[in-house]
Coordinates of C-alpha atoms and ligand atoms in Angstrom, one line a residue:
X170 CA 6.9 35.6 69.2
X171 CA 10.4 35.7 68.0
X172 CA 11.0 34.8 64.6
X173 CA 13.2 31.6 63.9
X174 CA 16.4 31.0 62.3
X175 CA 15.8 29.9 59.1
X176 CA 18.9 29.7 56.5
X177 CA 19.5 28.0 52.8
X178 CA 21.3 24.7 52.6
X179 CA 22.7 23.7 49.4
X180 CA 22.4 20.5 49.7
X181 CA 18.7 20.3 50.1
X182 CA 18.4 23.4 47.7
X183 CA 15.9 25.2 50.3
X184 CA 15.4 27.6 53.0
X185 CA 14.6 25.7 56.5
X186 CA 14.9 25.9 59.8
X187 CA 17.6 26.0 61.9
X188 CA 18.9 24.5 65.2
X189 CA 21.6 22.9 66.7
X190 CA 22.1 19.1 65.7
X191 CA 22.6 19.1 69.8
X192 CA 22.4 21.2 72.6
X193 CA 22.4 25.0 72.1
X194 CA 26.0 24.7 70.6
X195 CA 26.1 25.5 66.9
X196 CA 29.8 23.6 65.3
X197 CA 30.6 25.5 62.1
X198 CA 33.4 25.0 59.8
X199 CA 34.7 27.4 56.8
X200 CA 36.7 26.8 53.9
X201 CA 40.0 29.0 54.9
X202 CA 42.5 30.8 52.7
X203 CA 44.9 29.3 50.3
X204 CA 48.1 30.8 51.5
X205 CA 49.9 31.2 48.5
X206 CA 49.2 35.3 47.7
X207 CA 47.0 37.9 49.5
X208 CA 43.8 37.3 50.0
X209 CA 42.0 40.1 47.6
X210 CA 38.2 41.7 48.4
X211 CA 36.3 39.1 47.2
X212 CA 37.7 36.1 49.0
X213 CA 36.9 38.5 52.2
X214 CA 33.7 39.0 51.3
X215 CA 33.1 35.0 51.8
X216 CA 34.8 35.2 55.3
X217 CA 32.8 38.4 55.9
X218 CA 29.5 36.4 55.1
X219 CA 30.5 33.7 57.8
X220 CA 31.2 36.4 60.1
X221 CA 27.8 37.7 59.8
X222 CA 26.1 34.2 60.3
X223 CA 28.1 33.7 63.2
X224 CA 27.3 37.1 64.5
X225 CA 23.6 35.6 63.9
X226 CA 24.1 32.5 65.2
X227 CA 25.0 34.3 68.8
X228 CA 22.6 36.7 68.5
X229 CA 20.1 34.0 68.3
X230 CA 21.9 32.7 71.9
X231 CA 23.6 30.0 70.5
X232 CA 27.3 29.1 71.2
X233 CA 29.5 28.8 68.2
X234 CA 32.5 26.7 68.2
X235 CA 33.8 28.4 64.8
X236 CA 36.8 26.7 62.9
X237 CA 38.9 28.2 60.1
X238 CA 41.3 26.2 58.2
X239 CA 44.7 27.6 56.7
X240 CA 45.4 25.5 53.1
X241 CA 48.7 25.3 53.3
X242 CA 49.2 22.5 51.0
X243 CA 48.2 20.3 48.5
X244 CA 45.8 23.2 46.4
X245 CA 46.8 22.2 42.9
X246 CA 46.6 25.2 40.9
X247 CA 43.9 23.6 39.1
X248 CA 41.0 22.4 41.5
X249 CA 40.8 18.9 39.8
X250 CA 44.4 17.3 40.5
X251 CA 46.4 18.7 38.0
X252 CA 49.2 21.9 37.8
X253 CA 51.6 22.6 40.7
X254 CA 51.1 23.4 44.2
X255 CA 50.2 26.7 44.7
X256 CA 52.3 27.0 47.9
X257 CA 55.3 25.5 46.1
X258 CA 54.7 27.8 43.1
X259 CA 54.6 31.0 45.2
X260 CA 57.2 29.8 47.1
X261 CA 59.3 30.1 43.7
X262 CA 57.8 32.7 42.5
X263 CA 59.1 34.5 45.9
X264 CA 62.3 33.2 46.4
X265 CA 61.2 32.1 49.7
X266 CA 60.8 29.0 51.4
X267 CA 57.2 27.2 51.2
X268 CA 56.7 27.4 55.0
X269 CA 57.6 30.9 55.1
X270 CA 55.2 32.0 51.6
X271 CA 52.6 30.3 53.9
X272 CA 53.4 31.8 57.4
X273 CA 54.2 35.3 55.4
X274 CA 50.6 35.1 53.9
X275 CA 48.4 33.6 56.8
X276 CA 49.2 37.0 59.2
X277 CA 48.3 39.2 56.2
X278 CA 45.4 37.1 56.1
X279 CA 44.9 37.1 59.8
X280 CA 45.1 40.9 60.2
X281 CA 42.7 41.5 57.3
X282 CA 40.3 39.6 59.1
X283 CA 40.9 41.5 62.3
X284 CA 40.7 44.4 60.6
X285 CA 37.1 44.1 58.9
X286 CA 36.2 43.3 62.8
X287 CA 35.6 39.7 62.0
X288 CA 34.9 37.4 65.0
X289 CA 38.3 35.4 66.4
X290 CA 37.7 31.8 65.5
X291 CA 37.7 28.9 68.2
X292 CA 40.3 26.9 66.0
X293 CA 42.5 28.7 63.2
X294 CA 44.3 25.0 61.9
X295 CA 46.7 24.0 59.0
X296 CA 46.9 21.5 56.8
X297 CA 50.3 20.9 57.0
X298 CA 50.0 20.6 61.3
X299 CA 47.5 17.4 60.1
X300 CA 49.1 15.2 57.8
X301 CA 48.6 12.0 60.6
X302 CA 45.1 12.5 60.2
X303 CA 44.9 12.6 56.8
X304 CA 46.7 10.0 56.3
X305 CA 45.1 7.7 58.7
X306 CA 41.5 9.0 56.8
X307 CA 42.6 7.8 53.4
X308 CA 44.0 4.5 54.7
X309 CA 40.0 3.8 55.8
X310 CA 38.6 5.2 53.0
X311 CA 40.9 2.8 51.1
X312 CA 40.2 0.1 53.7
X313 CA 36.8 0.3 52.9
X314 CA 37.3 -0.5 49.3
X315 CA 36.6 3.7 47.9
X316 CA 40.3 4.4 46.5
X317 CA 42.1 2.5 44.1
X318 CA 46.2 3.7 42.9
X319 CA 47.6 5.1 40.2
X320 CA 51.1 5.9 39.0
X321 CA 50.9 9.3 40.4
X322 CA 48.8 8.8 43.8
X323 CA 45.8 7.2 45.7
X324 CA 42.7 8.4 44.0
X325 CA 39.0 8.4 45.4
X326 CA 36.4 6.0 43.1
X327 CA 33.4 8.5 42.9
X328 CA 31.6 5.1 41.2
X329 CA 31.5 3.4 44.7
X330 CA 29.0 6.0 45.5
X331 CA 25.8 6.5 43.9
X332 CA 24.9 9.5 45.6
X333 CA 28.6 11.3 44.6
X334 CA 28.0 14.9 43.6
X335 CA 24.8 15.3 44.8
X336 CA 25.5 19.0 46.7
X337 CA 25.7 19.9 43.1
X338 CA 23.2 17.8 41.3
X339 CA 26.3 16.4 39.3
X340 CA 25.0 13.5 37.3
X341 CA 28.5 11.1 37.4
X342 CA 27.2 8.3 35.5
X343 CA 25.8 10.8 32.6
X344 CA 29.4 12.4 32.8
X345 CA 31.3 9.3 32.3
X346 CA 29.7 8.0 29.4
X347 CA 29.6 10.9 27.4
X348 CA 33.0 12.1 28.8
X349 CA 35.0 13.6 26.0
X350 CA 37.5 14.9 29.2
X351 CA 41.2 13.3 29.8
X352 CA 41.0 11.2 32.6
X353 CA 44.5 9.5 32.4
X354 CA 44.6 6.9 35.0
X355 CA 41.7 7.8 36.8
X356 CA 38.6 5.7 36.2
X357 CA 36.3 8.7 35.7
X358 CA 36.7 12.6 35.1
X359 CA 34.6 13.0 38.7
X360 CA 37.4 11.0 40.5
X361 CA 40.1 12.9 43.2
X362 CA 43.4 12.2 44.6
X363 CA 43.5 11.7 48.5
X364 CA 47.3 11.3 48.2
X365 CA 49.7 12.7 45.7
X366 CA 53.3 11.3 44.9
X367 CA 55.8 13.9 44.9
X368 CA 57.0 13.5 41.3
X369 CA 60.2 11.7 40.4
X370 CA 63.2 14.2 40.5
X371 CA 61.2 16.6 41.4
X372 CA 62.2 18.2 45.1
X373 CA 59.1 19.6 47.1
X374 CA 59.4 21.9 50.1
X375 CA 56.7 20.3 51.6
X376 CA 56.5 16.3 51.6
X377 CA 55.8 13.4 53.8
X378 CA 56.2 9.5 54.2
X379 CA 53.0 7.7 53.8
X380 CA 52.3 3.9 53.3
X381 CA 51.6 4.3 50.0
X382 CA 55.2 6.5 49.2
X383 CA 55.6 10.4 49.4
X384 CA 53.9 12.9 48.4
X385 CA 51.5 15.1 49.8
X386 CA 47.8 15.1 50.7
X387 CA 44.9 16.4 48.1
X388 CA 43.3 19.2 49.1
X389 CA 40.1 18.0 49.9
X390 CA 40.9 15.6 52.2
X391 CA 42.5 18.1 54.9
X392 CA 39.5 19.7 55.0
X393 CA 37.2 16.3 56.0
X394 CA 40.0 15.9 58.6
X395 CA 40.6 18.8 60.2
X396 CA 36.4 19.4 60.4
X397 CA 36.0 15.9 62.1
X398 CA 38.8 16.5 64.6
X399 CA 37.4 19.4 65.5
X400 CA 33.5 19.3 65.2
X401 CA 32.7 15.6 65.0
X402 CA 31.5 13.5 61.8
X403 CA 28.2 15.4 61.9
X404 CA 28.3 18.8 62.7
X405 CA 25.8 21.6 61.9
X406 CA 27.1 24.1 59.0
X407 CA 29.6 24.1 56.7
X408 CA 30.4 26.8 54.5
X409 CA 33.1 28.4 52.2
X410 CA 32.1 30.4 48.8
X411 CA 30.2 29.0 45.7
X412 CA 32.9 28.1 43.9
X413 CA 33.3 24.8 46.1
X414 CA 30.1 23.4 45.4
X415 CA 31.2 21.3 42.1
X416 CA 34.2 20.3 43.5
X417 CA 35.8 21.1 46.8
X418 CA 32.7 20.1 48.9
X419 CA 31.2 17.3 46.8
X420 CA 34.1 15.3 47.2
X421 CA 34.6 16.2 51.3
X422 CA 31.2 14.8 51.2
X423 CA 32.4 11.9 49.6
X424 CA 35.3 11.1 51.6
X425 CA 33.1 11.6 54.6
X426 CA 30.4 9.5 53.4
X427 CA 32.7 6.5 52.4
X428 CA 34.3 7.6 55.9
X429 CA 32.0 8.0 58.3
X430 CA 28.9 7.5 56.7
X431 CA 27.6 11.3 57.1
X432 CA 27.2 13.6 54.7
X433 CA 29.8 15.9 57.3
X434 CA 27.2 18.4 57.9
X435 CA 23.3 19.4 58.4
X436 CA 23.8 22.6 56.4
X437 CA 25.8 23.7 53.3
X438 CA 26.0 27.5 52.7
X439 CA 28.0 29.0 50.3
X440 CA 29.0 32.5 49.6
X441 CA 28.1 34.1 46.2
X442 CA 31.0 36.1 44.3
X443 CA 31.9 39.9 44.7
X444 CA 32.6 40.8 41.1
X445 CA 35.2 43.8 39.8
X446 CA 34.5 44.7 36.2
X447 CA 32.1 42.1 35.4
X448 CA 34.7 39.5 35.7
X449 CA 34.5 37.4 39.0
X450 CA 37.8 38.3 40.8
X451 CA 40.2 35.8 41.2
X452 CA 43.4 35.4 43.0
X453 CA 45.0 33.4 40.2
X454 CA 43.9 36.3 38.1
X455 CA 46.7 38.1 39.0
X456 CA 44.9 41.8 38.6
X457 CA 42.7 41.7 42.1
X458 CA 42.2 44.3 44.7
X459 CA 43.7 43.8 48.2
X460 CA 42.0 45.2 51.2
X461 CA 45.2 47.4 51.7
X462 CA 44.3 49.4 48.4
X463 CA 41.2 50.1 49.1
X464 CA 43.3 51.8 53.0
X465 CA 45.3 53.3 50.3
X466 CA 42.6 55.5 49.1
X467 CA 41.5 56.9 52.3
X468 CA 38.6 54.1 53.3
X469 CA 38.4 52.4 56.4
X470 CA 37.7 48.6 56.2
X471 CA 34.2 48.8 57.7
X472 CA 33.3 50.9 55.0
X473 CA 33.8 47.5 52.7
X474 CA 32.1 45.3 55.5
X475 CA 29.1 48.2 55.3
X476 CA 29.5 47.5 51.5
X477 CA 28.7 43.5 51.9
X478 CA 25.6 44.2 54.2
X479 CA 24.5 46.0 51.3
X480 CA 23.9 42.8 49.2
X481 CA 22.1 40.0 50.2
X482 CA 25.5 36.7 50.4
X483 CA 23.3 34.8 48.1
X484 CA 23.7 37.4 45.0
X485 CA 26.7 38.2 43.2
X486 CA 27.5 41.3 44.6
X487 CA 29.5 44.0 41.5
X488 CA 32.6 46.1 42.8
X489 CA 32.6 49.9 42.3
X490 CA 34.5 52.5 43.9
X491 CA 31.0 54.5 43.7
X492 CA 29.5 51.9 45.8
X493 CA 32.0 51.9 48.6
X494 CA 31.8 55.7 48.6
X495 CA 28.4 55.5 49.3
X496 CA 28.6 53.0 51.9
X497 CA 31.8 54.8 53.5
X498 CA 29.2 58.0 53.4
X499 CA 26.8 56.0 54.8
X500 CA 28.7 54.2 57.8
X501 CA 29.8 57.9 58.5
X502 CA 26.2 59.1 58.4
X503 CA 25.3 55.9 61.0
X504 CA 28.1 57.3 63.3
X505 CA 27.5 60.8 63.6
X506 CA 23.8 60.3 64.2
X507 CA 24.7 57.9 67.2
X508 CA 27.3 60.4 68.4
X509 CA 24.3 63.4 68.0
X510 CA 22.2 60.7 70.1
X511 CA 24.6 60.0 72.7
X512 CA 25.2 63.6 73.1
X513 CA 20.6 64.6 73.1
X514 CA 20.5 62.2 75.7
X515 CA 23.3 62.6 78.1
X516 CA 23.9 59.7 80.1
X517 CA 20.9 58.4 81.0
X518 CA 20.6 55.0 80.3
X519 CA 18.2 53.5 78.0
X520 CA 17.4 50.2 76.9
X521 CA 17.1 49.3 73.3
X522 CA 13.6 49.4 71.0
X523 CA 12.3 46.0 71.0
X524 CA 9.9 46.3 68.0
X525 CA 13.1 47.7 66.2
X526 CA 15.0 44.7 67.9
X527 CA 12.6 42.4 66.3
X528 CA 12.0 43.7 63.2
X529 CA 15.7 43.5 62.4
X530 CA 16.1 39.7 64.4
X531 CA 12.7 38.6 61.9
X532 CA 15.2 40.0 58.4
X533 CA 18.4 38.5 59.9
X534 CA 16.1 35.1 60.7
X535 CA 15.1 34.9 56.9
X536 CA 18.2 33.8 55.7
X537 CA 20.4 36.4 56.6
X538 CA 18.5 39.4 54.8
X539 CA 21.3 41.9 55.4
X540 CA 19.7 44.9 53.0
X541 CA 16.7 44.5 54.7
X542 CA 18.1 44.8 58.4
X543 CA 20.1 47.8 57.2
X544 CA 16.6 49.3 56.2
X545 CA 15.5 48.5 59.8
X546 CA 18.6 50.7 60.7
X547 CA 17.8 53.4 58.6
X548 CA 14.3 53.6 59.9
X549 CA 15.6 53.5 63.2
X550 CA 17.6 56.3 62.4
X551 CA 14.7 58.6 60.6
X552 CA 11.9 57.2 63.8
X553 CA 11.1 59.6 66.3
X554 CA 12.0 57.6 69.3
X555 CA 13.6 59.2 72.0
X556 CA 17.8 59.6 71.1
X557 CA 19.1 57.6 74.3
X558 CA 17.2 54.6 72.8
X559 CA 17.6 54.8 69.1
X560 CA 21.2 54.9 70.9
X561 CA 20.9 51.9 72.7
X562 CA 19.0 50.0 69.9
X563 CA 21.4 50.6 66.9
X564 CA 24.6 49.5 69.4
X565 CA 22.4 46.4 70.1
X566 CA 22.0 45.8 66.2
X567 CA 25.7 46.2 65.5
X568 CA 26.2 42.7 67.8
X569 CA 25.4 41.9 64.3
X570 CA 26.5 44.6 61.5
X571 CA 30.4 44.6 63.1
X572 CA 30.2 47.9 61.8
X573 CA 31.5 49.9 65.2
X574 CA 28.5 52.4 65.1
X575 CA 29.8 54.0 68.3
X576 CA 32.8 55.1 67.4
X577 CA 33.3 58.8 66.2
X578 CA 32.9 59.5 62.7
X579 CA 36.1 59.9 60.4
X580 CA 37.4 62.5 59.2
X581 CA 38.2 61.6 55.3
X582 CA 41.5 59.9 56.0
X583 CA 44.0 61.3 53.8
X584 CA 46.5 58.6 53.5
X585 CA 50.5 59.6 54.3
X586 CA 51.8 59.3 50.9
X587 CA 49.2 61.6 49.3
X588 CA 49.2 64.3 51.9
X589 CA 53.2 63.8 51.1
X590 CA 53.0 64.5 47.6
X591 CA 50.1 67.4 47.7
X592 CA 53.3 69.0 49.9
X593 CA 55.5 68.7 47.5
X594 CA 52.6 70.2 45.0
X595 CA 52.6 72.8 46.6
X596 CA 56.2 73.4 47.0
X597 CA 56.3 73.0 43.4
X598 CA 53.7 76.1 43.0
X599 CA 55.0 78.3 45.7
X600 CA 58.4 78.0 43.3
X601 CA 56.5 78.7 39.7
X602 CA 57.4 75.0 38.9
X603 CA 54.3 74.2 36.9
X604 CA 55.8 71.3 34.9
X605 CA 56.4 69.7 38.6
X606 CA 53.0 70.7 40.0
X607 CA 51.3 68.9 37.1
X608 CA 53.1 66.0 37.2
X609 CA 52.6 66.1 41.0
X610 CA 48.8 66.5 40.7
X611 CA 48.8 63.4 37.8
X612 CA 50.7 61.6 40.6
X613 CA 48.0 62.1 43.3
X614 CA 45.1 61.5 40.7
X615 CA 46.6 57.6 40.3
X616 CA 46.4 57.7 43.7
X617 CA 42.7 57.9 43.4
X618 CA 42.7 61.7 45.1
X619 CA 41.9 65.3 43.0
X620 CA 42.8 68.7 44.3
X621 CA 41.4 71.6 44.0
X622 CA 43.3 74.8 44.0
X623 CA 41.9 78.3 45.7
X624 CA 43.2 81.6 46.0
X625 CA 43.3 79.9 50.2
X626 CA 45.5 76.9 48.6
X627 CA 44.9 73.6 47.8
X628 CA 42.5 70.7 49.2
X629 CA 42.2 66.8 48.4
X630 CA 39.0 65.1 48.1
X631 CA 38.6 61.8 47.0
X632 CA 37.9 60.9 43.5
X633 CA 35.3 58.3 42.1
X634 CA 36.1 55.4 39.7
Ligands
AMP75 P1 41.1 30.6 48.2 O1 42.0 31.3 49.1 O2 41.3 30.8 46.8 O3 41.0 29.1 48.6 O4 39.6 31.2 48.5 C1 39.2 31.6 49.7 C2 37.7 31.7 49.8 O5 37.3 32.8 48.9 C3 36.9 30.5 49.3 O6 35.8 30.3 50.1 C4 36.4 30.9 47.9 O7 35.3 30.3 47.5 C5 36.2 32.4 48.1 N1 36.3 33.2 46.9 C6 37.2 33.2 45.9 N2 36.9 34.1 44.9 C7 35.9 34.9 45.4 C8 35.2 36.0 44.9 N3 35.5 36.7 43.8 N4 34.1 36.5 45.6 C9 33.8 35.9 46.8 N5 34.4 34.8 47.3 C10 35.5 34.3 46.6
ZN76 ZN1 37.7 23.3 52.4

């Protein structure tokens, strides 16, 4: 028998079974970028999760209507409802107008994703393309007697609901009466804005009429909205990364609960946080790794989605530029050995190893055991089956792992700029220059590359840490 799908929900803090609240279509939603900056390793290491559970999801033979959100407003630079908008502030930061920050940002966004071979979503959709919505959401909610006003916009009364922050075992009542927290106008600390005013004389890039004066929408709200035009008022899984437990996705709950009367969705997963230098990164951190610097230093993006497989999504996973050279080693390793296969067994077609097949479906079906499917590979790869069908099992497999396992192995990219400056180096030596070769080979070593010099000349090899 084939194992089952089973996966953690948050929201019932277990691992249970999965299937589709109806038919064999699965409707997933996931928290999208904030389009204010790039999105650095870590946020793509939530998206990369999703990717994987999708992957799952069809390899299991479901459909999956997939949709992605673009926040491209209302995300306070604080995830309560204070600070500026994020778009607005990079917008200034830039020197740019908000529409274009956002429009600059989601296609670096979208090509990261394309680039770590990331499933297209059915719906990419932005906030700002759904203000009607959102507005016509919080005039129910309101209608319904769950938002009250204050000087500064409509806010959501977390008291109307007993079972408000539940996702995250938040105990409301407990926090209000020993709340030492400013509240200002709000009734209590757990309370959100649906609507925002813009402030008086101040002159936002991106505002709109409403019926209660203008402003802009709160960030939760868009996603509720967007989710239940696309996917219904009850769909199967929602997820983004743990971060929007407390906050973020107790209160889309909310809205949808005083809304709808759902709790949005049958499954809550959330992505745990890569971590560079102990620190969790952040974007607002301002120090934070891009996917482009880790192209800058020679590694190709699947050698960072072969870095994710490597820790289970529920575990903080650390950063090192040791680990991604061993999992750019090992995605090489994977390669060659498919290309050694494909070249044993010339071109006889084989089908694929089921007990392999179903020893790697059984760790995927456990909630998405990724270091123990990669084990499956590996034992795939040491087995003594015949090449055509290790072959045709591990390009089965990668359905799954994204990883392109077919493709030749790569030649340690040596990126433009280095290879320029290692010319120059050697220029430099050709001509006695030693002061200019030094500062030549410091200039490659920031680069992350050393070089070793030989009586043959000189070679680049990438350096750790
Ligand atoms: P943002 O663009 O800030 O709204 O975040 C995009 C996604 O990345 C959200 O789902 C966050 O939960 C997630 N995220 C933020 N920081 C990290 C991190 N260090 N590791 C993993 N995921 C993260
Ligand atoms: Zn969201």
């Amino acid at each position: 028998m084939t194992a089952a799908l089973r996966l953690y929900d948050t929201y019932q803090r277990k691992i249970r079974a999965f299937a589709p609240l109806a038919g064999d279509e699965v409707r997933l939603y996931a928290c999208g970028p904030t389009v204010y900056d790039y999105a650095h390793i870590g946020n793509l290491r939530t998206y990369l999760f999703e990717d994987v559970l999708r992957r799952t999801l069809e390899f299991f033979d479901y459909r999956v209507r997939h949709v992605v959100n673009i926040t491209d407003v209302g995300h306070l630079t604080s995830d309560a409802d204070s600070g500026e908008d994020k778009i607005e502030q990079g917008a200034r930061r830039e020197g740019q107008s908000a529409w274009d920050i956002a429009a600059r940002y989601t296609r670096a966004f979208q090509a990261d994703w394309r680039r770590l071979n990331m499933r297209e979503p059915a719906v990419w959709c932005r906030a700002s393309d759904h203000i009607a919505e959102q507005i016509a959401d919080i005039a129910e909610i309101q209608r319904r007697g769950y938002a009250y006003l204050t000087s500064d916009g409509v806010y959501f009364d977390t008291a109307k609901l007993k079972t408000y922050g539940h996702l995250a075992r938040i105990d409301a009542a407990g926090l209000a009466a020993g709340a030492r927290v400013e509240v200002g106008e709000k009734r209590r600390a757990t309370d959100f804005a649906l609507w925002k005013f813009s402030r008086p004389g101040e002159q936002r890039q991106m505002e709109w009429d409403s019926p209660w004066g203008v402003g802009f929408p709160g960030w939760h709200i868009e996603c509720s909205a967007m989710a239940v035009k696309y996917l219904g008022a009850e769909f199967d899984i929602h997820c983004g990364g743990k971060d929007h437990i407390p906050v973020h996705h107790c209160n889309e709950i909310a809205q949808s609960e005083a809304r709808h009367g759902t709790t949005l969705a049958n499954f809550w997963m959330h992505g745990y946080f890569l971590q560079f230098d102990r620190a969790r990164m952040s974007k607002s951190g301002g120090d934070f790794l891009r996917l482009d610097a880790l192209l800058e230093r020679g590694y190709e993006p699947l050698a960072y989605r072969y870095l994710c497989l490597t820790a289970h999504y529920r575990s903080d996973m650390k950063f090192s530029w040791e680990s991604l050279d061993g999992a750019a080693a090992a995605l090489c390793r994977l390669r060659a050995a498919a290309q050694a296969w494909g070249e044993a067994g010339e071109s006889v077609a084989a089908d694929a190893d089921a007990a392999t097949v179903a020893d790697f479906r059984r760790e995927m079906a456990r909630d998405l055991n990724t270091p123990r499917a990669l084990a499956v590979v590996w034992a795939l790869v040491k087995s003594e089956l015949p090449p055509t069908v290790k072959k045709a099992t591990l390009l089965e497999l990668d359905a799954i792992l994204g990883l392109e396992v077919g493709r030749a192995p790569a030649e340690e990219a040596i990126p433009a700029g280095v290879a320029a400056l290692a010319e120059q180096r050697a220029a430099a030596r050709a001509a006695r220059d030693w002061a200019a070769a030094d500062r030549l080979r410091g200039e490659i070593e920031a680069h992350g590359f050393a070089v070793d010099d030989s009586p043959d000349g000189s070679t680049l090899r990438r350096q750790r840490g």
